Structures are given as structure tokens and as C-alpha cells.
Tab-separated table of C-alpha atoms in Angstrom:
chain	number	residue	atom	x	y	z
A	1	MET	CA	70.257	26.656	72.214
A	2	ALA	CA	68.758	23.800	70.239
A	3	GLY	CA	65.996	26.110	69.040
A	4	ASP	CA	68.589	28.666	67.936
A	5	ARG	CA	70.430	26.037	65.899
A	6	VAL	CA	67.166	24.997	64.241
A	7	LEU	CA	66.429	28.587	63.301
A	8	GLU	CA	69.955	29.053	61.947
A	9	ARG	CA	69.574	26.034	59.650
A	10	VAL	CA	66.201	27.235	58.387
A	11	GLU	CA	67.506	30.743	57.763
A	12	ARG	CA	70.570	29.403	55.949
A	13	LEU	CA	68.404	27.351	53.600
A	14	GLU	CA	66.141	30.357	53.050
A	15	ARG	CA	69.108	32.520	52.052
A	16	GLU	CA	70.568	29.870	49.764
A	17	LEU	CA	67.229	29.253	48.066
A	18	GLU	CA	66.477	32.953	47.629
A	19	ALA	CA	69.886	33.530	46.036
A	20	ALA	CA	69.467	30.529	43.717
A	21	GLU	CA	65.993	31.674	42.676
A	22	ALA	CA	67.254	35.191	41.990
A	23	ARG	CA	70.063	33.872	39.766
A	24	GLU	CA	67.591	31.706	37.869
A	25	ALA	CA	65.081	34.550	37.456
A	26	LEU	CA	67.714	36.980	36.154
A	27	ALA	CA	69.090	34.360	33.774
A	28	ARG	CA	65.578	33.686	32.510
A	29	TRP	CA	65.019	37.417	32.022
A	30	GLN	CA	68.180	37.755	29.959
A	31	TRP	CA	67.279	34.703	27.889
A	32	LEU	CA	63.725	35.835	27.136
A	33	LYS	CA	65.041	39.113	25.757
A	34	SER	CA	67.187	37.363	23.157
A	35	LEU	CA	66.444	33.618	23.040
A	36	ASP	CA	70.083	33.140	22.052
A	37	GLY	CA	72.046	30.004	22.828
A	38	GLY	CA	74.460	31.496	25.346
A	39	ALA	CA	71.697	33.036	27.442
A	40	LYS	CA	69.773	29.767	27.250
A	41	ALA	CA	72.775	27.820	28.586
A	42	ARG	CA	73.142	30.235	31.506
A	43	TYR	CA	69.431	29.969	32.296
A	44	LEU	CA	69.594	26.180	32.221
A	45	GLN	CA	72.661	26.160	34.474
A	46	ALA	CA	70.923	28.405	37.015
A	47	LYS	CA	67.796	26.231	36.948
A	48	GLN	CA	69.864	23.082	37.453
A	49	GLU	CA	71.771	24.683	40.338
A	50	ARG	CA	68.521	25.553	42.127
A	51	ARG	CA	67.211	22.019	41.691
A	52	ALA	CA	70.537	20.578	42.877
A	53	LEU	CA	70.357	22.714	46.017
A	54	LEU	CA	66.861	21.437	46.832
A	55	SER	CA	67.645	17.819	45.957
A	56	ARG	CA	70.149	17.348	48.801
A	57	GLU	CA	68.899	14.363	50.781
A	58	GLU	CA	69.921	15.735	54.166
A	59	LEU	CA	67.568	18.708	53.800
A	60	LEU	CA	64.448	16.641	54.409
A	61	ARG	CA	65.955	15.153	57.571
A	62	GLU	CA	67.030	18.581	58.810
A	63	LEU	CA	63.615	20.103	58.120
A	64	ASP	CA	61.810	17.219	59.802
A	65	GLU	CA	64.016	17.692	62.861
A	66	ALA	CA	63.383	21.432	62.726
A	67	ALA	CA	59.617	20.856	62.571
A	68	ARG	CA	59.740	18.841	65.790
A	69	MET	CA	61.537	21.664	67.580
A	70	ALA	CA	60.110	24.753	65.852
A	71	GLY	CA	57.234	25.597	68.225
A	72	ALA	CA	58.028	29.039	69.533
A	73	ALA	CA	61.521	29.243	68.000
A	74	SER	CA	60.471	32.084	65.702
A	75	PRO	CA	57.362	33.750	64.286
A	76	TRP	CA	55.680	31.522	61.721
A	77	GLY	CA	58.325	28.862	62.454
A	78	ARG	CA	56.320	25.758	61.604
A	79	ARG	CA	54.827	27.347	58.513
A	80	ARG	CA	58.277	28.362	57.217
A	81	ILE	CA	59.469	24.793	57.586
A	82	GLU	CA	56.332	23.428	55.940
A	83	VAL	CA	56.801	25.672	52.886
A	84	LEU	CA	60.516	24.907	52.623
A	85	ARG	CA	59.828	21.190	52.941
A	86	ARG	CA	57.372	21.430	50.051
A	87	ASP	CA	60.035	23.080	47.888
A	88	VAL	CA	62.619	20.463	48.836
A	89	LEU	CA	60.299	17.502	48.263
A	90	SER	CA	59.437	18.776	44.770
A	91	CYS	CA	63.092	18.368	43.718
A	92	GLN	CA	64.126	15.158	45.462
A	93	GLY	CA	65.761	12.555	43.256
A	94	PRO	CA	69.044	11.735	41.525
A	95	ARG	CA	71.088	14.680	40.302
A	96	GLU	CA	71.021	13.434	36.704
A	97	VAL	CA	67.212	13.194	36.739
A	98	ASN	CA	66.911	16.719	38.117
A	99	GLY	CA	69.335	17.978	35.499
A	100	ARG	CA	67.409	16.376	32.661
A	101	LEU	CA	64.083	17.654	34.011
A	102	ALA	CA	65.466	21.190	34.007
A	103	ALA	CA	66.718	20.772	30.426
A	104	LEU	CA	63.340	19.486	29.223
A	105	GLU	CA	61.501	22.344	30.936
A	106	VAL	CA	63.725	24.902	29.207
A	107	GLU	CA	63.251	23.261	25.784
A	108	ILE	CA	59.460	23.231	26.187
A	109	GLU	CA	59.448	26.794	27.471
A	110	GLU	CA	61.441	27.881	24.419
A	111	ILE	CA	58.850	26.414	22.055
A	112	HIS	CA	56.127	28.468	23.725
A	113	ALA	CA	58.312	31.564	23.980
A	114	ARG	CA	58.904	31.492	20.229
A	115	GLN	CA	55.332	30.730	19.145
A	116	GLY	CA	53.550	32.730	21.841
A	117	PRO	CA	50.778	31.533	24.142
A	118	SER	CA	47.804	29.482	23.033
A	119	PRO	CA	45.047	31.152	25.067
A	120	GLY	CA	42.076	29.480	23.422
A	121	PRO	CA	39.821	30.479	20.537
A	122	ALA	CA	40.642	34.182	20.682
A	123	GLY	CA	44.302	33.370	20.093
A	124	TRP	CA	44.066	30.456	17.670
A	125	ARG	CA	45.461	31.349	14.315
A	126	ARG	CA	45.816	27.962	12.696
A	127	THR	CA	48.148	27.919	9.731
A	128	GLN	CA	49.003	25.259	7.226
A	129	GLU	CA	52.711	25.896	7.258
A	130	ALA	CA	54.869	22.932	6.348
A	131	GLY	CA	56.752	23.017	9.658
A	132	GLU	CA	53.713	22.816	11.922
A	133	ASP	CA	53.559	19.030	12.101
A	134	ARG	CA	57.283	18.862	12.831
A	135	LEU	CA	56.871	21.322	15.718
A	136	GLU	CA	54.039	19.233	17.162
A	137	GLU	CA	56.128	16.067	16.852
A	138	ALA	CA	59.173	17.639	18.510
A	139	ALA	CA	57.120	19.127	21.346
A	140	ALA	CA	55.322	15.816	21.933
A	141	ALA	CA	58.610	13.931	22.317
A	142	LEU	CA	59.868	16.435	24.898
A	143	LEU	CA	56.601	16.406	26.840
A	144	LEU	CA	56.374	12.618	26.964
A	145	GLU	CA	59.915	12.350	28.304
A	146	LEU	CA	59.097	15.063	30.845
A	147	ALA	CA	56.009	13.143	32.011
A	148	ALA	CA	57.991	9.920	32.407
A	149	LEU	CA	60.739	11.580	34.475
A	150	ARG	CA	58.311	13.587	36.605
A	151	ASN	CA	56.356	10.408	37.333
A	152	GLN	CA	59.594	8.580	38.170
A	153	ALA	CA	60.549	11.296	40.658
A	154	ALA	CA	57.041	11.316	42.154
A	155	ARG	CA	57.062	7.553	42.701
A	156	ALA	CA	60.469	7.802	44.370
A	157	ALA	CA	58.916	10.344	46.751
A	158	GLY	CA	56.063	7.966	47.594
A	159	PHE	CA	53.345	9.203	45.222
A	160	PRO	CA	51.663	7.209	42.433
A	161	ASP	CA	52.282	9.911	39.809
A	162	TYR	CA	53.362	13.507	39.342
A	163	TYR	CA	49.810	14.869	39.137
A	164	THR	CA	48.949	13.426	42.559
A	165	MET	CA	52.214	14.693	44.046
A	166	SER	CA	51.835	18.194	42.642
A	167	LEU	CA	48.332	18.603	44.073
A	168	ALA	CA	49.475	17.268	47.444
A	169	LEU	CA	52.404	19.700	47.585
A	170	GLU	CA	50.068	22.548	46.631
A	171	GLY	CA	47.675	21.551	49.415
A	172	VAL	CA	44.833	20.905	46.961
A	173	GLU	CA	42.412	18.064	47.646
A	174	GLU	CA	41.633	16.324	44.372
A	175	GLY	CA	37.965	15.810	45.248
A	176	GLN	CA	37.557	19.495	46.054
A	177	LEU	CA	39.217	20.454	42.772
A	178	LYS	CA	36.984	18.087	40.796
A	179	ALA	CA	33.900	19.666	42.375
A	180	LEU	CA	35.079	23.157	41.428
A	181	LEU	CA	35.820	22.168	37.831
A	182	ALA	CA	32.480	20.361	37.514
A	183	GLY	CA	30.685	23.452	38.785
A	184	LEU	CA	32.456	25.656	36.247
A	185	ALA	CA	31.620	23.196	33.473
A	186	ARG	CA	27.918	23.331	34.397
A	187	ALA	CA	27.996	27.124	34.596
A	188	THR	CA	29.343	27.469	31.051
A	189	GLU	CA	27.742	24.585	29.153
A	190	THR	CA	25.081	26.795	27.532
A	191	GLU	CA	27.833	28.852	25.879
A	192	VAL	CA	29.134	26.026	23.680
A	193	PRO	CA	26.821	26.789	20.710
A	194	ARG	CA	28.115	30.393	20.689
A	195	PHE	CA	31.723	29.353	21.044
A	196	GLY	CA	32.737	30.476	17.573
A	197	GLU	CA	32.004	34.063	18.584
A	198	ALA	CA	34.931	33.951	20.994
A	199	SER	CA	37.380	33.636	18.101
A	200	ARG	CA	36.240	37.009	16.763
A	201	ALA	CA	37.173	40.360	18.238
A	202	SER	CA	34.658	42.748	19.759
A	203	PRO	CA	34.269	45.737	17.390
A	204	ALA	CA	33.480	48.051	20.295
A	205	LEU	CA	36.487	47.000	22.353
A	206	GLU	CA	38.817	47.014	19.367
A	207	ALA	CA	37.693	50.546	18.491
A	208	LEU	CA	38.344	51.791	22.028
A	209	PHE	CA	41.947	50.565	22.041
A	210	ALA	CA	42.954	50.736	18.372
A	211	GLY	CA	46.226	52.624	17.948
A	212	ARG	CA	46.438	53.514	21.645
A	213	ASP	CA	49.389	52.688	23.845
A	214	PRO	CA	47.672	51.224	26.935
A	215	LEU	CA	50.553	52.018	29.289
A	216	PRO	CA	49.633	55.652	30.193
A	217	ALA	CA	46.097	54.659	31.193
A	218	ALA	CA	47.417	51.667	33.125
A	219	ARG	CA	49.913	53.828	35.028
A	220	ALA	CA	47.239	56.372	35.894
A	221	TYR	CA	44.733	53.709	36.906
A	222	PHE	CA	46.994	51.800	39.271
A	223	ASP	CA	48.161	55.076	40.836
A	224	ALA	CA	44.527	56.076	41.340
A	225	ILE	CA	43.717	52.943	43.317
A	226	GLY	CA	46.862	53.153	45.435
A	227	LEU	CA	48.912	50.418	43.756
A	228	SER	CA	51.909	52.005	42.055
A	229	VAL	CA	53.428	49.912	39.280
A	230	GLU	CA	56.485	52.115	38.777
A	231	PRO	CA	58.934	49.723	40.503
A	232	ALA	CA	57.949	46.996	38.042
A	233	LEU	CA	57.953	49.272	34.999
A	234	ALA	CA	61.419	50.550	35.922
A	235	HIS	CA	62.758	47.069	35.163
A	236	GLY	CA	60.339	46.308	32.347
A	237	GLN	CA	60.873	45.671	28.690
A	238	LEU	CA	57.456	46.195	27.179
A	239	GLY	CA	56.391	47.242	23.710
A	240	ASP	CA	55.067	46.135	20.358
A	241	ALA	CA	58.188	44.057	19.610
A	242	PRO	CA	60.596	44.226	22.571
A	243	GLY	CA	62.687	41.169	21.765
A	244	ALA	CA	62.799	37.683	20.358
A	245	SER	CA	60.153	36.071	22.563
A	246	ALA	CA	56.522	36.174	21.469
A	247	GLY	CA	55.181	35.758	25.006
A	248	ALA	CA	54.708	37.998	28.041
A	249	TRP	CA	55.964	37.419	31.578
A	250	CYS	CA	56.115	38.883	35.046
A	251	ILE	CA	59.279	37.583	36.704
A	252	ALA	CA	59.830	37.903	40.456
A	253	VAL	CA	63.570	38.193	41.104
A	254	GLY	CA	64.312	36.492	44.391
A	255	ARG	CA	61.965	37.215	47.267
A	256	GLY	CA	62.787	40.830	48.000
A	257	GLY	CA	60.023	42.461	45.976
A	258	GLU	CA	61.904	43.063	42.723
A	259	VAL	CA	59.738	42.402	39.668
A	260	ARG	CA	60.659	42.483	35.987
A	261	LEU	CA	58.173	42.601	33.145
A	262	TYR	CA	58.634	41.419	29.604
A	263	GLY	CA	56.056	41.318	26.855
A	264	ARG	CA	54.707	42.338	23.499
A	265	ILE	CA	52.163	45.075	24.160
A	266	PRO	CA	50.711	46.142	20.793
A	267	PRO	CA	48.479	49.240	20.725
A	268	ASP	CA	45.176	47.360	20.712
A	269	PHE	CA	42.749	45.523	22.995
A	270	THR	CA	44.878	42.377	23.174
A	271	GLY	CA	47.894	44.444	24.193
A	272	ALA	CA	45.911	46.202	26.920
A	273	ARG	CA	44.626	42.889	28.247
A	274	THR	CA	48.147	41.452	28.362
A	275	LEU	CA	49.462	44.550	30.132
A	276	PHE	CA	46.804	44.514	32.846
A	277	HIS	CA	47.407	40.808	33.427
A	278	LEU	CA	51.144	41.438	33.895
A	279	LEU	CA	50.583	44.433	36.152
A	280	GLY	CA	48.129	42.461	38.277
A	281	ARG	CA	50.846	39.900	38.912
A	282	ALA	CA	53.354	42.664	39.582
A	283	VAL	CA	51.291	44.488	42.216
A	284	TYR	CA	50.792	41.208	44.041
A	285	HIS	CA	54.552	40.658	44.402
A	286	LEU	CA	55.257	44.323	45.133
A	287	ASN	CA	52.861	44.299	48.079
A	288	LEU	CA	53.937	41.161	49.903
A	289	ALA	CA	54.631	42.062	53.543
A	290	PRO	CA	58.370	42.893	53.776
A	291	GLU	CA	58.558	41.641	57.369
A	292	LEU	CA	57.805	38.080	56.282
A	293	PRO	CA	60.782	35.704	56.258
A	294	PRO	CA	61.963	34.782	52.735
A	295	ALA	CA	60.325	31.346	52.817
A	296	LEU	CA	56.920	33.018	53.177
A	297	ARG	CA	57.384	35.895	50.701
A	298	VAL	CA	55.781	33.832	47.942
A	299	PRO	CA	52.199	33.000	46.985
A	300	PRO	CA	50.850	30.061	49.009
A	301	HIS	CA	49.588	28.673	45.700
A	302	PRO	CA	49.913	29.986	42.116
A	303	MET	CA	46.139	30.608	42.074
A	304	VAL	CA	46.613	33.504	44.522
A	305	GLU	CA	48.849	35.344	42.050
A	306	ALA	CA	46.582	34.309	39.165
A	307	ALA	CA	43.608	35.853	40.967
A	308	ALA	CA	45.400	39.212	41.127
A	309	ALA	CA	46.226	39.062	37.416
A	310	LEU	CA	42.708	38.071	36.367
A	311	LEU	CA	41.058	40.602	38.677
A	312	PHE	CA	42.679	43.446	36.761
A	313	GLU	CA	42.418	41.798	33.359
A	314	ARG	CA	38.620	41.639	33.821
A	315	LEU	CA	38.501	45.459	33.992
A	316	LEU	CA	39.003	45.597	30.229
A	317	PHE	CA	35.492	44.108	29.876
A	318	ASP	CA	33.868	46.425	32.456
A	319	ALA	CA	31.797	49.153	30.794
A	320	ARG	CA	32.113	51.463	33.805
A	321	TRP	CA	35.895	51.168	33.836
A	322	LEU	CA	36.059	51.630	30.065
A	323	ALA	CA	33.905	54.761	30.222
A	324	HIS	CA	36.137	56.244	32.931
A	325	TRP	CA	39.576	55.378	31.564
A	326	THR	CA	39.238	55.243	27.766
A	327	SER	CA	37.121	58.413	27.439
A	328	PRO	CA	35.000	57.441	24.429
A	329	PRO	CA	33.720	60.707	22.854
A	330	GLN	CA	30.084	59.566	22.729
A	331	GLY	CA	30.131	57.443	25.865
A	332	LEU	CA	29.415	53.731	25.773
A	333	ARG	CA	25.640	53.562	25.810
A	334	ALA	CA	25.288	52.068	22.356
A	335	GLU	CA	28.139	49.610	22.853
A	336	VAL	CA	27.280	48.255	26.313
A	337	THR	CA	25.064	45.438	25.034
A	338	GLU	CA	27.691	44.262	22.555
A	339	ILE	CA	30.486	44.466	25.151
A	340	ARG	CA	28.354	42.574	27.674
A	341	SER	CA	27.614	39.767	25.210
A	342	PHE	CA	31.225	39.493	24.089
A	343	ALA	CA	32.514	39.547	27.665
A	344	ARG	CA	30.220	36.705	28.680
A	345	THR	CA	31.243	34.588	25.690
A	346	ALA	CA	34.951	35.349	26.152
A	347	TRP	CA	34.715	34.470	29.854
A	348	ALA	CA	33.008	31.150	29.128
A	349	ALA	CA	35.477	30.386	26.334
A	350	GLY	CA	38.423	30.949	28.659
A	351	VAL	CA	36.898	28.716	31.317
A	352	ARG	CA	36.087	25.867	28.958
A	353	TRP	CA	39.490	26.038	27.265
A	354	ARG	CA	41.179	25.629	30.659
A	355	LEU	CA	38.797	22.784	31.474
A	356	VAL	CA	40.134	21.028	28.377
A	357	LEU	CA	43.705	21.593	29.543
A	358	ALA	CA	42.980	20.618	33.159
A	359	SER	CA	41.299	17.363	32.128
A	360	PHE	CA	44.109	16.618	29.695
A	361	GLU	CA	46.822	17.296	32.279
A	362	GLN	CA	45.454	14.687	34.676
A	363	ALA	CA	45.372	12.000	31.977
A	364	PHE	CA	48.773	13.096	30.662
A	365	TYR	CA	50.498	11.997	33.860
A	366	ARG	CA	48.271	9.051	34.689
A	367	ASP	CA	47.958	7.481	31.249
A	368	SER	CA	50.580	9.062	28.989
A	369	ARG	CA	50.900	5.790	27.050
A	370	GLY	CA	47.298	6.018	25.892
A	371	SER	CA	46.072	7.821	22.790
A	372	LEU	CA	46.711	11.418	23.776
A	373	HIS	CA	45.680	12.669	20.348
A	374	GLY	CA	42.321	10.915	20.620
A	375	LEU	CA	41.812	12.155	24.171
A	376	TRP	CA	42.685	15.716	23.143
A	377	ARG	CA	40.169	15.778	20.298
A	378	ARG	CA	37.485	14.206	22.484
A	379	LEU	CA	37.977	16.801	25.213
A	380	LEU	CA	37.873	19.608	22.656
A	381	ARG	CA	34.573	18.330	21.282
A	382	ASP	CA	33.083	17.783	24.743
A	383	PHE	CA	33.965	21.200	26.121
A	384	LEU	CA	34.147	23.393	23.022
A	385	GLY	CA	32.133	21.730	20.281
A	386	ASP	CA	33.026	20.345	16.870
A	387	THR	CA	33.875	23.692	15.241
A	388	ALA	CA	36.440	24.640	17.863
A	389	ALA	CA	37.845	21.118	17.932
A	390	GLY	CA	38.616	21.373	14.242
A	391	ALA	CA	40.407	24.711	14.631
A	392	ALA	CA	42.443	24.000	17.752
A	393	PRO	CA	46.178	23.287	17.714
A	394	GLY	CA	47.478	19.820	18.528
A	395	TRP	CA	47.937	18.904	22.171
A	396	ALA	CA	51.719	19.231	22.204
A	397	CYS	CA	51.657	22.781	20.837
A	398	ALA	CA	48.928	23.872	23.268
A	399	PHE	CA	49.994	22.126	26.483
A	400	ASP	CA	53.121	23.532	28.144
A	401	ALA	CA	53.079	21.293	31.267
A	402	GLY	CA	53.340	24.340	33.503
A	403	THR	CA	56.686	25.466	32.088
A	404	ALA	CA	55.523	28.759	30.576
A	405	SER	CA	52.230	29.713	32.239
A	406	PHE	CA	49.874	29.022	35.111
A	407	ARG	CA	48.749	25.415	35.224
A	408	PRO	CA	45.114	25.196	34.043
A	409	HIS	CA	43.616	24.323	37.417
A	410	ALA	CA	45.499	27.251	39.008
A	411	TRP	CA	44.017	29.577	36.365
A	412	LEU	CA	40.498	28.282	37.052
A	413	MET	CA	40.943	28.572	40.807
A	414	GLY	CA	42.385	32.068	40.359
A	415	MET	CA	39.561	33.137	38.066
A	416	THR	CA	37.036	32.014	40.680
A	417	ALA	CA	38.902	33.861	43.435
A	418	ALA	CA	39.119	36.996	41.243
A	419	ALA	CA	35.327	37.044	40.884
A	420	MET	CA	34.937	36.665	44.631
A	421	LEU	CA	37.542	39.387	45.272
A	422	ALA	CA	35.759	41.826	42.982
A	423	LYS	CA	32.474	41.190	44.770
A	424	ALA	CA	34.101	41.547	48.198
A	425	VAL	CA	35.639	44.910	47.271
A	426	GLU	CA	32.391	46.213	45.792
A	427	GLU	CA	30.347	45.077	48.797
A	428	GLU	CA	32.695	46.844	51.208
A	429	LEU	CA	33.533	50.005	49.252
A	430	GLY	CA	30.783	50.445	46.670
A	431	GLU	CA	30.008	49.163	43.190
A	432	GLU	CA	32.539	51.402	41.421
A	433	ALA	CA	35.384	50.997	43.908
A	434	LEU	CA	37.579	49.084	41.460
A	435	VAL	CA	37.137	51.821	38.861
A	436	SER	CA	38.962	54.609	40.674
A	437	SER	CA	38.896	54.363	44.485
A	438	ALA	CA	42.243	54.556	46.297
A	439	ALA	CA	40.686	52.501	49.064
A	440	ALA	CA	40.347	49.549	46.669
A	441	GLY	CA	44.089	49.052	46.454
A	442	TYR	CA	44.554	49.163	50.200
A	443	LEU	CA	41.723	46.687	50.703
A	444	LEU	CA	43.268	44.286	48.182
A	445	ILE	CA	46.618	44.528	49.942
A	446	ASP	CA	44.985	43.800	53.280
A	447	LYS	CA	42.743	40.978	52.072
A	448	TRP	CA	44.901	39.226	49.481
A	449	PHE	CA	48.378	40.552	48.725
A	450	LEU	CA	50.424	41.040	51.881
A	451	HIS	CA	49.983	37.603	53.474
A	452	GLY	CA	52.297	35.626	51.206
A	453	ALA	CA	52.512	31.994	52.284
A	454	ARG	CA	51.949	32.816	55.955
A	455	VAL	CA	48.822	30.647	55.758
A	456	PRO	CA	47.858	27.924	53.251
A	457	TRP	CA	45.891	29.064	50.215
A	458	ASP	CA	42.592	27.535	51.361
A	459	GLU	CA	42.845	29.251	54.739
A	460	LEU	CA	43.481	32.566	52.962
A	461	VAL	CA	40.335	31.970	50.892
A	462	ARG	CA	38.241	31.236	53.995
A	463	ARG	CA	39.633	34.266	55.853
A	464	THR	CA	38.973	36.557	52.907
A	465	PHE	CA	35.546	35.338	51.817
A	466	GLY	CA	34.235	33.328	54.746
A	467	ARG	CA	33.737	30.276	52.500
A	468	GLU	CA	35.473	27.987	50.021
A	469	LEU	CA	36.044	28.816	46.352
A	470	ASP	CA	32.563	28.938	44.866
A	471	PRO	CA	31.976	28.179	41.161
A	472	GLU	CA	28.568	29.837	41.426
A	473	ALA	CA	30.260	33.125	42.334
A	474	ALA	CA	32.342	32.866	39.177
A	475	ALA	CA	29.233	31.983	37.168
A	476	GLN	CA	27.417	35.063	38.446
A	477	GLU	CA	30.452	37.147	37.552
A	478	GLY	CA	30.365	35.721	34.050
A	479	LYS	CA	26.652	36.410	33.648
A	480	GLY	CA	27.212	40.035	34.565
A	481	ALA	CA	30.451	40.453	32.621
A	482	GLY	CA	30.614	43.810	30.910
A	483	ALA	CA	27.448	45.051	32.558
A	484	ARG	CA	29.110	46.783	35.463
């Protein structure tokens, strides 16, 4: 009987949280389509309601009691409680603090929704408009207040700062993360002198996608590998200019497998890359095991979803995939060398840009009273070189504090896992399996997608690859980028 009562409490919290998340996701979807004030207010209200639900003090006591009794009460019982406890702990604190945190997150997200992402050199289009400094100043004020409140909440929960708390709740050991980032820095340091090339487009890739809507090829490709994207596209709003927001998102609505896509998908290489990133995220959510309880129908860490997105995004640099799905009239023999060189430089540029952001994020929460401008410029010079440092946006316009995109360390972890996933699929099914084999999709579901949060992210990595995340695997992927 006691075990039944424990399970009932866990299931009730699961249902309440799933409903709150669904309301927030739908409100966010409506807001992104218009960016109008009424939709923004409804999104903020839904976000605050979810945080208020999780901030109830009695939840931690109930979950701790449930953990002591969970044992054999239900399948995955202890893991469900562990994941729910993580969600609850992330929102503990006074109601007014939670409300203000939600408001700040929405304001920062709006800045990035209106200006679009800042993905590094390939996306930097520095202007000298009169309002740019004012935007940087406004964003900086919001971010600094956000850091102070997040740190306040973290200290109340027993952590020295928000950065430490966030890694602990994600199950990431800081020493392990530092080793991964250091390995990626070493693997890409020879690319710094060529960094300016990453801000220019690849003529060969631009020619392949110029004037072409990438959606038909994407539909056909995902069908061919056994990963239909139709459920996501049915709720999507994609196109060259679908609405007010300049960004692109994949939004999971609740935990029942509903996915909604939003994004600007122009008929060019950048549009194709954005689309494949979104669809990679979508197929991950669409293929979570439906028998999992709601608490576990989520990624165990954002890097798991990021890996799916980046695995498919990398196809746009793969000469074999391009030859099969873009049907160039003369083939790609003459362009392979240029694509290979560009792919390697673009890969290294993306890695080093996220290394800037990851290093900055740690200092942002641990020393936000220091000279953030000086730190930002120093990190840009160290990782990207003087030329890139002079062209980059200010820190407040580039850093979204995780409100509008994957956090930088999650992107780097996901990129590493994507390289290892690609190699695992090719070793098991053949070198061209990811180009057109239906077995590839089923293998990805089995190895990576269906598990949800049933096991922690690092256990999923060890089960899938037989080892930890390996920066050398990512480096080898980068060296061969475009060659396959």
C-alpha cells in the first residue's frame, strides 16, 4: 500500500509537469510566430506557472520519501524520481525570484528571436547601425540580473554558483568536461590562421543549393532511412519568411511525441543546414519509446538531442550524400577538394566559437562583476585570432545564457557524440549507410533515440560506444569532413 501511494504521488507530479510544459511550449510557439505583446504575456505566464509548480517546497520532501520506498514499486522507479527531483531542484526558491527569472529569460530570448542566432563567423554580419550599442547595453543589463538571480537560487540550494549547480543537475563532472573541451581545443588549434575562411561561403555548396527548396530532398531522405518527419512537418511553420522571429526552433509539446517546427528556411545552403538541424531534433523526439513514463520521455541531457541534430546537419558537408541527394549534373569530382577544405574549416570554426562561449559562460556566473568585455575579447583572440575578434559581436548580443539555444558545452558534447554515432553506424552497416540505408534509421533509434532519460547521459554514451566521449573521435571526423 505504501508503495502504491508513492507511485500515485510520482504519477501525479508527472501529469502536472507534462501539462504545464505543454502549455508553455504551445504558448512559446504562438509567440514565436508573431512576437506580439499579448502572445508574449501568455508565454511568460505559462513559464511562470511551470516554475511555480516545481518550486513547491513539499515536492523535494515527497520525492526523497518516494526514493526511499521506490525499489520495485514500478519499472524505472528510482530513475523517474531522480529525474523529477532534478527538475524540482532547478526551480526551488521564492516565488518572486522564480517569476523574475522567467521574465528575464523571455526578454533575453526575444532579443535573440528578433536578431537571429549568432552562430560564429559564418553568421557574423557586423553592422554599424546606430542602435547596435543600445541593444548590447540592454542585453547586458538583463543578463547580469539573470546571473545574479540564478546564483542566488543556486546558493539557496546549497551550490556555490549557478554554473556548478547546472552541471551537477545535468550529471556532468566538471573535470571531465574540462578534459573534453581541452581536447577539442588542441584538435582545432591549427585552424586558427585559416579562420577567416569560415566567414565566407563555399562556392560549390552554394551552387548546389541556390534557389532550391531543401524540403523535398529532406522529406525523401528521412523517409529513405526509415525516419519519417511528416508528424513534425504537419505542425511546422517553415519557409523563407514564416513570421516575425528571425530564428529557428524545434519545440516538443509536452512529452507525448508532438513536435512543432518553426524557422526561416531560405532556398540556399544555410536554409538546408537549418532544416536538417531542426529535423534531426524532431526525429529524436518522435522516436522516444512511447512506453516510457512521462518523466523519462525527455533527453537525459541536452547533448543527446544536440547529437541527433548535428549528425544530420553534417550530411550537408558529405560529398557522398550531396552526390546522391542533390543530383549535380556533372557529379562532384571537381568540387570534392573544395568542399572537404571548407567543411574542415567550418567544423573547426564551430568548435572554437563554442569554446569561446563555454569558457565565457563559466566566468559569467563565477565572476560576473569582473571585466566581461575584456574577458570576451581575450577569449576571442585566444580561440579565434585577432581578425575574428575584431569582427565578432559584443558578448551580450552573442551570449543567450541558454534561453534560446543549446548551451555551448552541450553543443560541444553533442558534436562529439554525433561524430561517434556516425562512425558507429558506418562500422555496423557500411560506409554509405547514412546516405540512403533504411537500416540506419532503425539503428539510430535503437542506439540513441528511444531510451529517453531511462539511463543517465554518460551511461547511454558508454552503452552506445563502449567508451566515454572522445575528443579524438571528433577530431578525426573533422579531418575527414567532406571527404566521405
